[in-house]
Coordinates of C-alpha atoms and ligand atoms in Angstrom, one line a residue:
X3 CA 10.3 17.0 -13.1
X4 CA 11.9 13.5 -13.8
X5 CA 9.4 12.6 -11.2
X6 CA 6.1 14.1 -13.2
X7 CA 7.1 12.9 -16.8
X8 CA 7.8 9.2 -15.0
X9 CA 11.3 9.3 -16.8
X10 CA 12.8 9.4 -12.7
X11 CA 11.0 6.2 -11.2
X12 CA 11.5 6.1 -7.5
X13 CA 10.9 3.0 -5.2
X14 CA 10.5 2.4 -1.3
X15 CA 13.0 0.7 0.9
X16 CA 11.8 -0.1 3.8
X17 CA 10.2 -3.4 4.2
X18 CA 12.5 -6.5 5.2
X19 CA 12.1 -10.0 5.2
X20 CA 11.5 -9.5 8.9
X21 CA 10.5 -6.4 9.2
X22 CA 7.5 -5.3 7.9
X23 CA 5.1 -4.0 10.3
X24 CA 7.6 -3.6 13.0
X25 CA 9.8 -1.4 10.5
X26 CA 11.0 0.2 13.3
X27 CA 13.2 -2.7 14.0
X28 CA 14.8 -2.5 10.2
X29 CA 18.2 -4.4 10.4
X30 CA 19.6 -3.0 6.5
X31 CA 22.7 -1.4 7.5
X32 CA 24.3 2.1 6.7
X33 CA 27.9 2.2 7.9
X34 CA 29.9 5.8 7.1
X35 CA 33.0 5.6 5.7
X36 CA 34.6 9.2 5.0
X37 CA 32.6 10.8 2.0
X38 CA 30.6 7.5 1.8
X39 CA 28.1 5.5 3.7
X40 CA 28.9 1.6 2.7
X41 CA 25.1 -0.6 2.6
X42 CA 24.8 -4.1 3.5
X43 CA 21.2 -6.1 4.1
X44 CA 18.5 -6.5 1.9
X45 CA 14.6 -4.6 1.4
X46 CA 12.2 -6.5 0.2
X47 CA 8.5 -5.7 -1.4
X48 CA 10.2 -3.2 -3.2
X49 CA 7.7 -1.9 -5.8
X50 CA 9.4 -1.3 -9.2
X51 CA 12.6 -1.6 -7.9
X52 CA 13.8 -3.1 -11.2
X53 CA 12.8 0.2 -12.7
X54 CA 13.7 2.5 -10.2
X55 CA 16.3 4.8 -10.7
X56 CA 16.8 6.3 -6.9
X57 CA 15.4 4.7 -3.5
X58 CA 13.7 6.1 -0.3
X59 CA 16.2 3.8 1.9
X60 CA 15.4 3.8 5.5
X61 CA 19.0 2.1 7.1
X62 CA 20.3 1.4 10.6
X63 CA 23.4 4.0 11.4
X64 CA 23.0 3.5 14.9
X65 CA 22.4 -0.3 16.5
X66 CA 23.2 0.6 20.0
X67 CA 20.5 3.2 21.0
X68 CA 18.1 3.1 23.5
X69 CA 15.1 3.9 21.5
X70 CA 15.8 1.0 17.9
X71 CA 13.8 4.6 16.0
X72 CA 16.8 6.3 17.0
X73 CA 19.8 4.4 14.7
X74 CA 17.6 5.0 11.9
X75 CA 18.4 7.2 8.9
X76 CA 16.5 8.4 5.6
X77 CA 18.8 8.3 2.1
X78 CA 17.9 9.1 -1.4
X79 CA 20.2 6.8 -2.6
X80 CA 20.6 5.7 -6.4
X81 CA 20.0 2.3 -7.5
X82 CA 22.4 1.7 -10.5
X83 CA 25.5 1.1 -8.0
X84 CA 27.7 -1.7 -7.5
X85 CA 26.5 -4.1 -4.5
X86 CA 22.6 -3.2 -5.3
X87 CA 21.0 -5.8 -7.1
X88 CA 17.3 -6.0 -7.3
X89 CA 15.8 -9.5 -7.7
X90 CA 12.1 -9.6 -9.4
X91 CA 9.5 -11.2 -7.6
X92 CA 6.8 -13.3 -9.0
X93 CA 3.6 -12.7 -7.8
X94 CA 0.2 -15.4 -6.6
X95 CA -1.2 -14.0 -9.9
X96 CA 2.0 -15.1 -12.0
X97 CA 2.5 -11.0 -12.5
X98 CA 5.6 -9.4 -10.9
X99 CA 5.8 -6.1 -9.9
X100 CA 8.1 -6.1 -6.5
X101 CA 11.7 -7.3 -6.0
X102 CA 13.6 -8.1 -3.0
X103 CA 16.4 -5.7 -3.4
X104 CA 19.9 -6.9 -1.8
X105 CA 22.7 -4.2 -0.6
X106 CA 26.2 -5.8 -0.3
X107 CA 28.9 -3.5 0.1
X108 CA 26.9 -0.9 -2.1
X109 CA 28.7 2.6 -1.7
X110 CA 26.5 6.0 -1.8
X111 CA 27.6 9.6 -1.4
X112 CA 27.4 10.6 2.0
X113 CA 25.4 13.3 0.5
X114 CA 22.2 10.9 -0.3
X115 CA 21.7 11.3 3.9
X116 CA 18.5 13.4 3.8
X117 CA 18.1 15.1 7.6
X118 CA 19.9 14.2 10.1
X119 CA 22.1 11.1 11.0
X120 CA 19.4 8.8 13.4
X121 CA 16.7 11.3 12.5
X122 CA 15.1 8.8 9.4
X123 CA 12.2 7.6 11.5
X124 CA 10.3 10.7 11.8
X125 CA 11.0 10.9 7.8
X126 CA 10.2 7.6 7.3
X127 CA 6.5 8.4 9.2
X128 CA 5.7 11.3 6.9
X129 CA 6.4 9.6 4.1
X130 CA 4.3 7.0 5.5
X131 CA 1.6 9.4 6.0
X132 CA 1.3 10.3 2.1
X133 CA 1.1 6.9 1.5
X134 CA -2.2 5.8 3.6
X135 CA -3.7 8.5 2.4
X136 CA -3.7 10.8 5.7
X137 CA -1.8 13.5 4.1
X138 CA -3.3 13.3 0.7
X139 CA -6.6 11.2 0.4
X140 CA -6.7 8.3 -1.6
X141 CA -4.7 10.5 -4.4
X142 CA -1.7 9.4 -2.0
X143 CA 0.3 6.7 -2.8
X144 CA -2.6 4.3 -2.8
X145 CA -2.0 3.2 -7.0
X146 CA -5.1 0.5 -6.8
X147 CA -7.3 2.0 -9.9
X148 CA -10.8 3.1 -8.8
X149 CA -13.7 0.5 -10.1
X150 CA -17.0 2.7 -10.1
X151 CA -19.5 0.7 -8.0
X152 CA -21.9 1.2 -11.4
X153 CA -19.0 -0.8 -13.8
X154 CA -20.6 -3.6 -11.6
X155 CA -23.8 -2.9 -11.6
X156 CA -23.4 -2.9 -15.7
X157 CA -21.2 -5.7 -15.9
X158 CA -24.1 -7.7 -13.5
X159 CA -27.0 -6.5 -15.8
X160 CA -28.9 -9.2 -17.2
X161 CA -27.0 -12.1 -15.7
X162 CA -28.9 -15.0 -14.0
X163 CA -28.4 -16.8 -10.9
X164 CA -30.5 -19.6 -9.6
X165 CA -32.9 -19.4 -12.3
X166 CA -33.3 -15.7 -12.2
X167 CA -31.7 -12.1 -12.9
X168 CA -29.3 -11.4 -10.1
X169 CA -30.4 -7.7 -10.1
X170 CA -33.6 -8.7 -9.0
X171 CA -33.0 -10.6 -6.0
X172 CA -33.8 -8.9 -2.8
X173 CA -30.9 -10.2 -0.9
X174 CA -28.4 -9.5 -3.8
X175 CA -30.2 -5.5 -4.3
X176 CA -29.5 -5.1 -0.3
X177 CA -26.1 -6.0 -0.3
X178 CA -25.4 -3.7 -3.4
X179 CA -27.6 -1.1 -1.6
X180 CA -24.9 -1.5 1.1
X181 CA -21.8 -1.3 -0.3
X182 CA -23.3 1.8 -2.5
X183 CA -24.1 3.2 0.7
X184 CA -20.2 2.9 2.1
X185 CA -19.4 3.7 -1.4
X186 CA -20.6 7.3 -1.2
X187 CA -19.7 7.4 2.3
X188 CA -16.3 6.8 1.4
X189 CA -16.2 9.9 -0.9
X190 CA -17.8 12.4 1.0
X191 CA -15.6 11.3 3.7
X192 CA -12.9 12.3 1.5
X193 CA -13.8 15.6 0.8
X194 CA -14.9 16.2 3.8
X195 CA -11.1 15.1 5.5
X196 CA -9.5 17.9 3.9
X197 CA -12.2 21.0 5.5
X198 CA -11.1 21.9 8.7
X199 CA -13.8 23.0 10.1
X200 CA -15.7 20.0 9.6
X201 CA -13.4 17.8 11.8
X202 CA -12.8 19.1 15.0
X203 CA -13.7 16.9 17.6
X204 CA -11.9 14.6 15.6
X205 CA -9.3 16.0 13.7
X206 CA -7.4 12.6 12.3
X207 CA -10.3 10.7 12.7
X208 CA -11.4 10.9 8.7
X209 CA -7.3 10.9 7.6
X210 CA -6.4 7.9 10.0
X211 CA -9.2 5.6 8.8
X212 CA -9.2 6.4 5.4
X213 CA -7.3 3.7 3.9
X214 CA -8.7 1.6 6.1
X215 CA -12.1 2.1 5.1
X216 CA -11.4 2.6 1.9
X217 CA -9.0 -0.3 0.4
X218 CA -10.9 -2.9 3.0
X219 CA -14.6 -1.4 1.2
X220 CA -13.1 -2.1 -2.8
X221 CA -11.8 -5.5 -1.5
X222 CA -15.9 -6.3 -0.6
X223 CA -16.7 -5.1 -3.9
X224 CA -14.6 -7.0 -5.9
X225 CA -15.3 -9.9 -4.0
X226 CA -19.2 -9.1 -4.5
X227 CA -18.8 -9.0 -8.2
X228 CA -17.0 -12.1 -8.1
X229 CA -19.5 -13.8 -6.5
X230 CA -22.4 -12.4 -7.9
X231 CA -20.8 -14.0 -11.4
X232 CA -22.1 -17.0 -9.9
X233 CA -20.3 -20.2 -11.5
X234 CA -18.8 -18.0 -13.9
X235 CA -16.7 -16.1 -10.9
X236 CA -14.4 -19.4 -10.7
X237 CA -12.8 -18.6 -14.0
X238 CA -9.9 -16.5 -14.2
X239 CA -7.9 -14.1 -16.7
X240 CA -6.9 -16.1 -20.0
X241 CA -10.4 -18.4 -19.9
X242 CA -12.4 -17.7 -23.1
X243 CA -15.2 -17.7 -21.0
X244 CA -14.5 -15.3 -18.2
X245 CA -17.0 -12.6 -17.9
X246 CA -15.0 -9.1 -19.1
X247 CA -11.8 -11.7 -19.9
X248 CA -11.7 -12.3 -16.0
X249 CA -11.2 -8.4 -15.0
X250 CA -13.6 -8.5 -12.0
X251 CA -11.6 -12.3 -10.6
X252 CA -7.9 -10.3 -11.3
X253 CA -9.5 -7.0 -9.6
X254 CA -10.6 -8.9 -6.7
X255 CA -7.0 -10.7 -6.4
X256 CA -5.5 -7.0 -6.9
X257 CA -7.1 -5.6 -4.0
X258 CA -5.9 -7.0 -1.4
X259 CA -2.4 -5.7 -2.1
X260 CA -3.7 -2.1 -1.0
X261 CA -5.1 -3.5 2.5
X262 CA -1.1 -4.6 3.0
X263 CA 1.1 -2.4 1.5
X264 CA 1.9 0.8 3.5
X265 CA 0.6 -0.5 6.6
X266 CA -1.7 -3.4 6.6
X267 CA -5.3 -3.2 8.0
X268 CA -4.7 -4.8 11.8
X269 CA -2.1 -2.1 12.0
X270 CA -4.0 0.6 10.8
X271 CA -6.7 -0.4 13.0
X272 CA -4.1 -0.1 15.1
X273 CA -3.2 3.6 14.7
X274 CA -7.2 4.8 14.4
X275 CA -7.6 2.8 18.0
X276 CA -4.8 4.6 19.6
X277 CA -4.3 8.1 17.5
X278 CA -8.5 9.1 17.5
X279 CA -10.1 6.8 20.0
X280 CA -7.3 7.0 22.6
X281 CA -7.7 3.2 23.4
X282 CA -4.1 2.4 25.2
X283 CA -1.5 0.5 23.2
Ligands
LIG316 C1 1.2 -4.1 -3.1 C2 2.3 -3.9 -2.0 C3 3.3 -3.0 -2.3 C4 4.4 -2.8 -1.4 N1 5.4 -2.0 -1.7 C5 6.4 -1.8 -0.9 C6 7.5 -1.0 -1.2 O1 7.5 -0.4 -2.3 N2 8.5 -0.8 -0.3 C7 8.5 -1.4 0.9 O2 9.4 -1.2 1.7 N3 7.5 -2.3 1.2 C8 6.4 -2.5 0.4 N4 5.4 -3.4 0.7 C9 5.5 -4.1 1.9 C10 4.5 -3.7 3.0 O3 4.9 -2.5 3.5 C11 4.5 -4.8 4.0 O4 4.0 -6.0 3.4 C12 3.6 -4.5 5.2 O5 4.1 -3.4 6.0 C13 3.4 -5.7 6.1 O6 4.6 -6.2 6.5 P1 4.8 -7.8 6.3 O7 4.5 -8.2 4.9 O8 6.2 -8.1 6.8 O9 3.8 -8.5 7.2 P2 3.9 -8.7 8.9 O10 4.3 -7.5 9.5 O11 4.7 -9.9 9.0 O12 2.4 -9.0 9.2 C14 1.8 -10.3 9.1 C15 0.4 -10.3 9.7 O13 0.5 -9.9 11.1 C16 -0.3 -8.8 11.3 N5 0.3 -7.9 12.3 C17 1.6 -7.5 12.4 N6 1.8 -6.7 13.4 C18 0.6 -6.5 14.0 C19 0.2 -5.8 15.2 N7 1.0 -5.0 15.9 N8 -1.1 -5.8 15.5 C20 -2.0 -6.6 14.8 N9 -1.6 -7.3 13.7 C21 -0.3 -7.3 13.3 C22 -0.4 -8.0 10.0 O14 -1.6 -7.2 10.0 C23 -0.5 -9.2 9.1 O15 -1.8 -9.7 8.9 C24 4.4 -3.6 -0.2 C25 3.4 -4.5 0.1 C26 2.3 -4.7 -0.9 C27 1.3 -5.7 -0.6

């Protein structure tokens, strides 16, 4: 409920300064000690972790296994305990919104373990799921707002460009005609993810790609309506004279968080390569 009524905010610790796409090599330790398990490392890209009141905390139990997966383990630990101390981190845009979270002796109840001891990575992957999207279509954990591809059509409305209105150029009307195109494509794909029937000679094939498609498709968007601003699109938030107070220039600057967080787009390139066209490794 805590959850619902954002009273409870959770946060994500899985990222490390050296770990990011190869989480599966995450160093943050979890050591148990009787009715405890004593935390030592750091996170980092922790969203809201200033806020949060409880963690997802993928930690190494194990470093001597065969498989690294296998050392690793899921908690729901707390964040207001002694040893964790989250440390804002200001942002290209001068916002902040992630901190690097450091664990130095930090003791959690041993009941905060959720599964099994060395069992977190399979955890770790489902969670993972939600968040690109394959589990739950863009209503996953993807938090980037949805810009209608007509807010830019209206915001572009009687500008001019090179002595003319942008709407009427042919070059400009195709390459709105194109994104409007993956736009839609986008949607129905969405819907269409989540009936059965419609996906079986590729079942993952619509879940897998769509945050892929998606995030990579409102980063050319953004970028498009930036550009379209012509001179205009250099100015940012705060300038008087920004078209919409800059909105389009900090949505464009915005978007390519989504293309990196949860998995960035080489890597899920990645996964669609070898999950739903069975191209080797
Ligand atoms: C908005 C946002 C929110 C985030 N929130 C959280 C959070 O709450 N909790 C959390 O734990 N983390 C969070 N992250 C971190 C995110 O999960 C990592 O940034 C992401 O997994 C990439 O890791 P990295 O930054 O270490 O980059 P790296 O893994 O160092 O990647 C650097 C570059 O190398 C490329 N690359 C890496 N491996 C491969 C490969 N095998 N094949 C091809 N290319 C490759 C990547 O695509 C990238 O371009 C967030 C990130 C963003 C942007």
């Amino acid at each position: 409920k805590g959850i619902l009524t954002g009273e409870d905010i959770w946060c994500q610790g899985f990222s490390e300064p050296d770990h990011g796409s190869d989480l599966g090599s995450a160093q943050c330790r979890a050591v148990r000690d009787g009715d405890e398990y004593v935390i030592n490392g750091s996170k980092i890209w922790t969203t809201m972790g200033n806020y949060a009141k409880y963690m997802i905390l993928l930690a190494r139990t194990n470093p001597n296994t065969d498989r690294k997966y296998d050392g690793l383990s899921f908690f729901l630990s707390p964040m207001k305990v002694p040893g964790i101390d989250p440390k804002p981190i200001r942002k290209l845009t001068g916002e902040y919104g992630f901190t690097q979270t450091y664990f130095n002796d930090a003791r959690i109840p041993a009941s905060c373990l959720m599964g099994e001891e060395g069992k977190g990575w399979q955890l770790a992957m489902q969670t993972l799921q939600y968040e690109r999207g394959a589990e739950a279509g863009a209503a996953g954990g993807l938090s980037m707002v949805r810009i209608a591809f007509e807010d830019m059509i209206e915001m572009l409305q009687g500008k001019q460009r090179d002595g003319s209105e942008v709407l009427q150029d042919p070059v400009v009307r195709d390459e709105l005609m194109q994104l409007l195109i993956e736009d839609k494509a986008i949607s129905i794909g969405e819907k269409r993810a989540h009936i059965g029937a419609l996906n079986n000679d590729f079942r993952m094939a619509l879940p897998l790609s769509t945050k892929l498609r998606w995030t990579e498709h409102a980063r050319r968007m953004r970028l498009a309506a930036v550009r379209l601003q012509g001179a205009g699109g250099s100015l940012y938030v705060q300038d008087s004279q920004a078209i919409q107070g800059g909105f389009w220039q900090r949505a464009y600057m915005q978007s390519f968080s989504a293309t990196i967080g949860g998995g960035t787009s080489q890597v899920q390139a990645n996964i669609v390569a070898e999950h739903v066209l069975g191209l080797p490794k």
